[in-house]
Amino acid sequence: MRERSQKFDPRQVMRSQTFEVFHYRQPRPDTVEVHHHDFYEVYFLLGGEVEYWVDGRILRMHPGDLLLIHPMELHRPILNETNRIYERIVLWINKEYLEGLEGADLSRCFDTDQPQHTHLIRPTAAERTALTARLGELVRECYSSEFGSEQSAYGLFLQFMVQLNRMALQAQDRQEESRQLSELVGNVLQYIGENLEQSLSLEQLADRFYISKYHLSHAFSREVGVSVYRYIMLRRLLLARQLLIAGEPAGQVCRNCGFSDYTSFYRAFKSEYGISPRDFVGG
């Protein structure tokens, strides 16, 4: 598979209406900050020492592990600086496409509302071998110009998604390997999540938790990967998207998400997503 690896593409927007697959192999990985996107993501670690931050939890990964990311979940990789080679296959799947497929619900493995849902799947040795072969073939077909490569890629994709859902069902009884954030940062994250409609700032949070701004800022950035301000903005924008999709008027969304005025909300939303709040929901 090594010869099929690609140069890392930092974009977080899909170009396809179905799925995209990437094979990355880097001696010195690029830093990726906390982010979110509209599509499903499957992350298959092939090599390197990686932990993954997913909505406030840090999951420990080993080569051969699979990570499932639901649309709109904040996440980022935490890479060991001693990594010599960081290799993975990443599969992006259009949400509407996957949920619109006939037959079995292949989006079930991503459903965070399912009892005992797991983000992390640790396949058996036999499963890892099969996954590596199938995903490697999927990468080759997706970037091939040979006869029938597109149809072959779709077939491989469907086979993979069936296998993934079967493994996810079996993994529900297994404990995810994770480590906890510090008590301070964990409490701050919880407080932010429960008070997005209120005024929030580094100064206010530092006062509430009886700690210096410098200490809080340093601890938060180290553990979460972005500043307090950036995290609050991401969480507010995520909530805004959900409320807009649910049909709430943009002006009301602005107030419910803690923005000081509509101009600030408009600028932040347009800067993050490239579209205005009202255009996002079709007027």
mmCIF file of N, CA, C and O in Angstrom, residues 85-134:
data_model
loop_
_atom_site.group_PDB
_atom_site.id
_atom_site.type_symbol
_atom_site.label_atom_id
_atom_site.label_comp_id
_atom_site.label_asym_id
_atom_site.label_seq_id
_atom_site.Cartn_x
_atom_site.Cartn_y
_atom_site.Cartn_z
ATOM 1 N N ILE A 85 6.991 7.354 11.554
ATOM 2 C CA ILE A 85 6.067 7.248 10.428
ATOM 3 C C ILE A 85 4.640 7.266 10.969
ATOM 4 O O ILE A 85 4.304 6.521 11.888
ATOM 5 N N TYR A 86 3.836 8.129 10.400
ATOM 6 C CA TYR A 86 2.428 8.220 10.760
ATOM 7 C C TYR A 86 1.634 7.871 9.506
ATOM 8 O O TYR A 86 1.645 8.597 8.528
ATOM 9 N N GLU A 87 0.958 6.711 9.547
ATOM 10 C CA GLU A 87 0.276 6.205 8.360
ATOM 11 C C GLU A 87 -1.159 5.828 8.696
ATOM 12 O O GLU A 87 -1.420 5.183 9.704
ATOM 13 N N ARG A 88 -2.088 6.234 7.844
ATOM 14 C CA ARG A 88 -3.495 5.922 8.059
ATOM 15 C C ARG A 88 -4.265 6.011 6.757
ATOM 16 O O ARG A 88 -3.817 6.649 5.798
ATOM 17 N N ILE A 89 -5.409 5.365 6.739
ATOM 18 C CA ILE A 89 -6.375 5.507 5.653
ATOM 19 C C ILE A 89 -7.594 6.206 6.241
ATOM 20 O O ILE A 89 -8.083 5.830 7.310
ATOM 21 N N VAL A 90 -8.058 7.238 5.559
ATOM 22 C CA VAL A 90 -9.193 8.025 6.016
ATOM 23 C C VAL A 90 -10.298 7.954 4.974
ATOM 24 O O VAL A 90 -10.058 8.199 3.786
ATOM 25 N N LEU A 91 -11.491 7.606 5.426
ATOM 26 C CA LEU A 91 -12.655 7.494 4.542
ATOM 27 C C LEU A 91 -13.686 8.530 4.961
ATOM 28 O O LEU A 91 -14.129 8.545 6.106
ATOM 29 N N TRP A 92 -14.056 9.405 4.011
ATOM 30 C CA TRP A 92 -15.106 10.392 4.235
ATOM 31 C C TRP A 92 -16.364 9.932 3.499
ATOM 32 O O TRP A 92 -16.284 9.518 2.334
ATOM 33 N N ILE A 93 -17.516 10.053 4.165
ATOM 34 C CA ILE A 93 -18.762 9.552 3.573
ATOM 35 C C ILE A 93 -19.845 10.619 3.681
ATOM 36 O O ILE A 93 -20.150 11.097 4.777
ATOM 37 N N ASN A 94 -20.415 10.979 2.548
ATOM 38 C CA ASN A 94 -21.500 11.952 2.521
ATOM 39 C C ASN A 94 -22.679 11.432 3.334
ATOM 40 O O ASN A 94 -23.130 10.298 3.147
ATOM 41 N N LYS A 95 -23.154 12.249 4.269
ATOM 42 C CA LYS A 95 -24.206 11.828 5.193
ATOM 43 C C LYS A 95 -25.493 11.451 4.460
ATOM 44 O O LYS A 95 -26.086 10.396 4.714
ATOM 45 N N GLU A 96 -25.946 12.292 3.547
ATOM 46 C CA GLU A 96 -27.192 12.031 2.824
ATOM 47 C C GLU A 96 -27.064 10.787 1.949
ATOM 48 O O GLU A 96 -28.008 9.998 1.831
ATOM 49 N N TYR A 97 -25.898 10.607 1.348
ATOM 50 C CA TYR A 97 -25.684 9.437 0.498
ATOM 51 C C TYR A 97 -25.781 8.144 1.308
ATOM 52 O O TYR A 97 -26.503 7.208 0.941
ATOM 53 N N LEU A 98 -25.076 8.099 2.451
ATOM 54 C CA LEU A 98 -25.062 6.868 3.239
ATOM 55 C C LEU A 98 -26.443 6.554 3.791
ATOM 56 O O LEU A 98 -26.896 5.403 3.755
ATOM 57 N N GLU A 99 -27.117 7.572 4.290
ATOM 58 C CA GLU A 99 -28.428 7.350 4.893
ATOM 59 C C GLU A 99 -29.507 7.071 3.850
ATOM 60 O O GLU A 99 -30.573 6.561 4.186
ATOM 61 N N GLY A 100 -29.226 7.401 2.592
ATOM 62 C CA GLY A 100 -30.199 7.166 1.538
ATOM 63 C C GLY A 100 -30.056 5.827 0.839
ATOM 64 O O GLY A 100 -30.882 5.484 -0.016
ATOM 65 N N LEU A 101 -29.024 5.050 1.187
ATOM 66 C CA LEU A 101 -28.838 3.746 0.562
ATOM 67 C C LEU A 101 -29.951 2.791 0.986
ATOM 68 O O LEU A 101 -30.343 2.757 2.151
ATOM 69 N N GLU A 102 -30.432 2.012 0.045
ATOM 70 C CA GLU A 102 -31.485 1.053 0.357
ATOM 71 C C GLU A 102 -30.926 -0.152 1.101
ATOM 72 O O GLU A 102 -29.757 -0.482 1.004
ATOM 73 N N GLY A 103 -31.806 -0.807 1.837
ATOM 74 C CA GLY A 103 -31.397 -2.010 2.568
ATOM 75 C C GLY A 103 -31.029 -1.688 3.998
ATOM 76 O O GLY A 103 -31.597 -0.788 4.630
ATOM 77 N N ALA A 104 -30.066 -2.423 4.530
ATOM 78 C CA ALA A 104 -29.655 -2.251 5.924
ATOM 79 C C ALA A 104 -29.140 -0.834 6.158
ATOM 80 O O ALA A 104 -28.560 -0.214 5.270
ATOM 81 N N ASP A 105 -29.350 -0.326 7.361
ATOM 82 C CA ASP A 105 -28.904 1.015 7.726
ATOM 83 C C ASP A 105 -27.398 0.989 7.998
ATOM 84 O O ASP A 105 -26.943 0.639 9.088
ATOM 85 N N LEU A 106 -26.613 1.395 6.996
ATOM 86 C CA LEU A 106 -25.160 1.345 7.121
ATOM 87 C C LEU A 106 -24.591 2.514 7.902
ATOM 88 O O LEU A 106 -23.375 2.571 8.131
ATOM 89 N N SER A 107 -25.448 3.446 8.329
ATOM 90 C CA SER A 107 -24.987 4.547 9.171
ATOM 91 C C SER A 107 -25.109 4.200 10.656
ATOM 92 O O SER A 107 -24.731 4.998 11.514
ATOM 93 N N ARG A 108 -25.628 3.027 10.948
ATOM 94 C CA ARG A 108 -25.887 2.644 12.346
ATOM 95 C C ARG A 108 -24.628 2.682 13.201
ATOM 96 O O ARG A 108 -24.670 3.068 14.364
ATOM 97 N N CYS A 109 -23.497 2.318 12.639
ATOM 98 C CA CYS A 109 -22.261 2.255 13.419
ATOM 99 C C CYS A 109 -21.814 3.636 13.913
ATOM 100 O O CYS A 109 -21.026 3.738 14.861
ATOM 101 N N PHE A 110 -22.320 4.705 13.287
ATOM 102 C CA PHE A 110 -21.955 6.056 13.695
ATOM 103 C C PHE A 110 -22.942 6.664 14.691
ATOM 104 O O PHE A 110 -22.705 7.748 15.208
ATOM 105 N N ASP A 111 -24.054 6.003 14.928
ATOM 106 C CA ASP A 111 -25.155 6.573 15.687
ATOM 107 C C ASP A 111 -24.803 6.651 17.176
ATOM 108 O O ASP A 111 -24.809 5.645 17.885
ATOM 109 N N THR A 112 -24.522 7.855 17.644
ATOM 110 C CA THR A 112 -24.123 8.037 19.039
ATOM 111 C C THR A 112 -25.275 7.830 20.018
ATOM 112 O O THR A 112 -25.053 7.746 21.231
ATOM 113 N N ASP A 113 -26.502 7.749 19.511
ATOM 114 C CA ASP A 113 -27.661 7.501 20.377
ATOM 115 C C ASP A 113 -27.911 6.009 20.621
ATOM 116 O O ASP A 113 -28.743 5.648 21.456
ATOM 117 N N GLN A 114 -27.191 5.168 19.886
ATOM 118 C CA GLN A 114 -27.338 3.731 20.084
ATOM 119 C C GLN A 114 -26.773 3.326 21.450
ATOM 120 O O GLN A 114 -25.730 3.832 21.869
ATOM 121 N N PRO A 115 -27.456 2.429 22.156
ATOM 122 C CA PRO A 115 -26.911 1.953 23.441
ATOM 123 C C PRO A 115 -25.517 1.355 23.256
ATOM 124 O O PRO A 115 -25.270 0.626 22.298
ATOM 125 N N GLN A 116 -24.602 1.718 24.135
ATOM 126 C CA GLN A 116 -23.230 1.198 24.120
ATOM 127 C C GLN A 116 -22.502 1.530 22.817
ATOM 128 O O GLN A 116 -21.618 0.782 22.375
ATOM 129 N N HIS A 117 -22.839 2.674 22.219
ATOM 130 C CA HIS A 117 -22.114 3.104 21.023
ATOM 131 C C HIS A 117 -20.628 3.239 21.344
ATOM 132 O O HIS A 117 -20.241 3.691 22.415
ATOM 133 N N THR A 118 -19.778 2.862 20.395
ATOM 134 C CA THR A 118 -18.341 2.988 20.570
ATOM 135 C C THR A 118 -17.737 3.754 19.399
ATOM 136 O O THR A 118 -18.143 3.579 18.256
ATOM 137 N N HIS A 119 -16.811 4.641 19.715
ATOM 138 C CA HIS A 119 -16.073 5.341 18.662
ATOM 139 C C HIS A 119 -14.903 4.497 18.159
ATOM 140 O O HIS A 119 -14.471 4.639 17.020
ATOM 141 N N LEU A 120 -14.393 3.654 19.032
ATOM 142 C CA LEU A 120 -13.151 2.940 18.741
ATOM 143 C C LEU A 120 -13.407 1.450 18.569
ATOM 144 O O LEU A 120 -14.025 0.814 19.421
ATOM 145 N N ILE A 121 -12.935 0.904 17.459
ATOM 146 C CA ILE A 121 -13.047 -0.528 17.193
ATOM 147 C C ILE A 121 -11.641 -1.104 17.078
ATOM 148 O O ILE A 121 -10.806 -0.586 16.333
ATOM 149 N N ARG A 122 -11.394 -2.175 17.804
ATOM 150 C CA ARG A 122 -10.094 -2.844 17.751
ATOM 151 C C ARG A 122 -10.290 -4.219 17.114
ATOM 152 O O ARG A 122 -10.652 -5.197 17.775
ATOM 153 N N PRO A 123 -10.071 -4.325 15.797
ATOM 154 C CA PRO A 123 -10.314 -5.590 15.092
ATOM 155 C C PRO A 123 -9.358 -6.695 15.546
ATOM 156 O O PRO A 123 -8.277 -6.436 16.088
ATOM 157 N N THR A 124 -9.774 -7.927 15.290
ATOM 158 C CA THR A 124 -8.887 -9.070 15.511
ATOM 159 C C THR A 124 -7.798 -9.054 14.442
ATOM 160 O O THR A 124 -7.869 -8.300 13.466
ATOM 161 N N ALA A 125 -6.793 -9.888 14.617
ATOM 162 C CA ALA A 125 -5.703 -9.955 13.641
ATOM 163 C C ALA A 125 -6.237 -10.315 12.252
ATOM 164 O O ALA A 125 -5.819 -9.735 11.240
ATOM 165 N N ALA A 126 -7.167 -11.267 12.196
ATOM 166 C CA ALA A 126 -7.741 -11.667 10.905
ATOM 167 C C ALA A 126 -8.548 -10.526 10.285
ATOM 168 O O ALA A 126 -8.486 -10.286 9.075
ATOM 169 N N GLU A 127 -9.296 -9.807 11.135
ATOM 170 C CA GLU A 127 -10.082 -8.680 10.642
ATOM 171 C C GLU A 127 -9.179 -7.560 10.128
ATOM 172 O O GLU A 127 -9.475 -6.931 9.102
ATOM 173 N N ARG A 128 -8.061 -7.313 10.829
ATOM 174 C CA ARG A 128 -7.122 -6.274 10.384
ATOM 175 C C ARG A 128 -6.545 -6.605 9.020
ATOM 176 O O ARG A 128 -6.410 -5.736 8.164
ATOM 177 N N THR A 129 -6.214 -7.865 8.822
ATOM 178 C CA THR A 129 -5.669 -8.275 7.525
ATOM 179 C C THR A 129 -6.696 -8.038 6.415
ATOM 180 O O THR A 129 -6.366 -7.507 5.340
ATOM 181 N N ALA A 130 -7.945 -8.427 6.671
ATOM 182 C CA ALA A 130 -9.001 -8.249 5.675
ATOM 183 C C ALA A 130 -9.275 -6.768 5.420
ATOM 184 O O ALA A 130 -9.468 -6.342 4.270
ATOM 185 N N LEU A 131 -9.287 -5.959 6.492
ATOM 186 C CA LEU A 131 -9.526 -4.522 6.352
ATOM 187 C C LEU A 131 -8.426 -3.845 5.551
ATOM 188 O O LEU A 131 -8.691 -3.009 4.678
ATOM 189 N N THR A 132 -7.191 -4.189 5.857
ATOM 190 C CA THR A 132 -6.063 -3.588 5.145
ATOM 191 C C THR A 132 -6.142 -3.894 3.663
ATOM 192 O O THR A 132 -5.923 -3.014 2.817
ATOM 193 N N ALA A 133 -6.465 -5.135 3.335
ATOM 194 C CA ALA A 133 -6.575 -5.517 1.924
ATOM 195 C C ALA A 133 -7.739 -4.807 1.241
ATOM 196 O O ALA A 133 -7.598 -4.272 0.134
ATOM 197 N N ARG A 134 -8.901 -4.775 1.907
ATOM 198 C CA ARG A 134 -10.092 -4.181 1.287
ATOM 199 C C ARG A 134 -9.945 -2.673 1.114
ATOM 200 O O ARG A 134 -10.270 -2.123 0.057
#
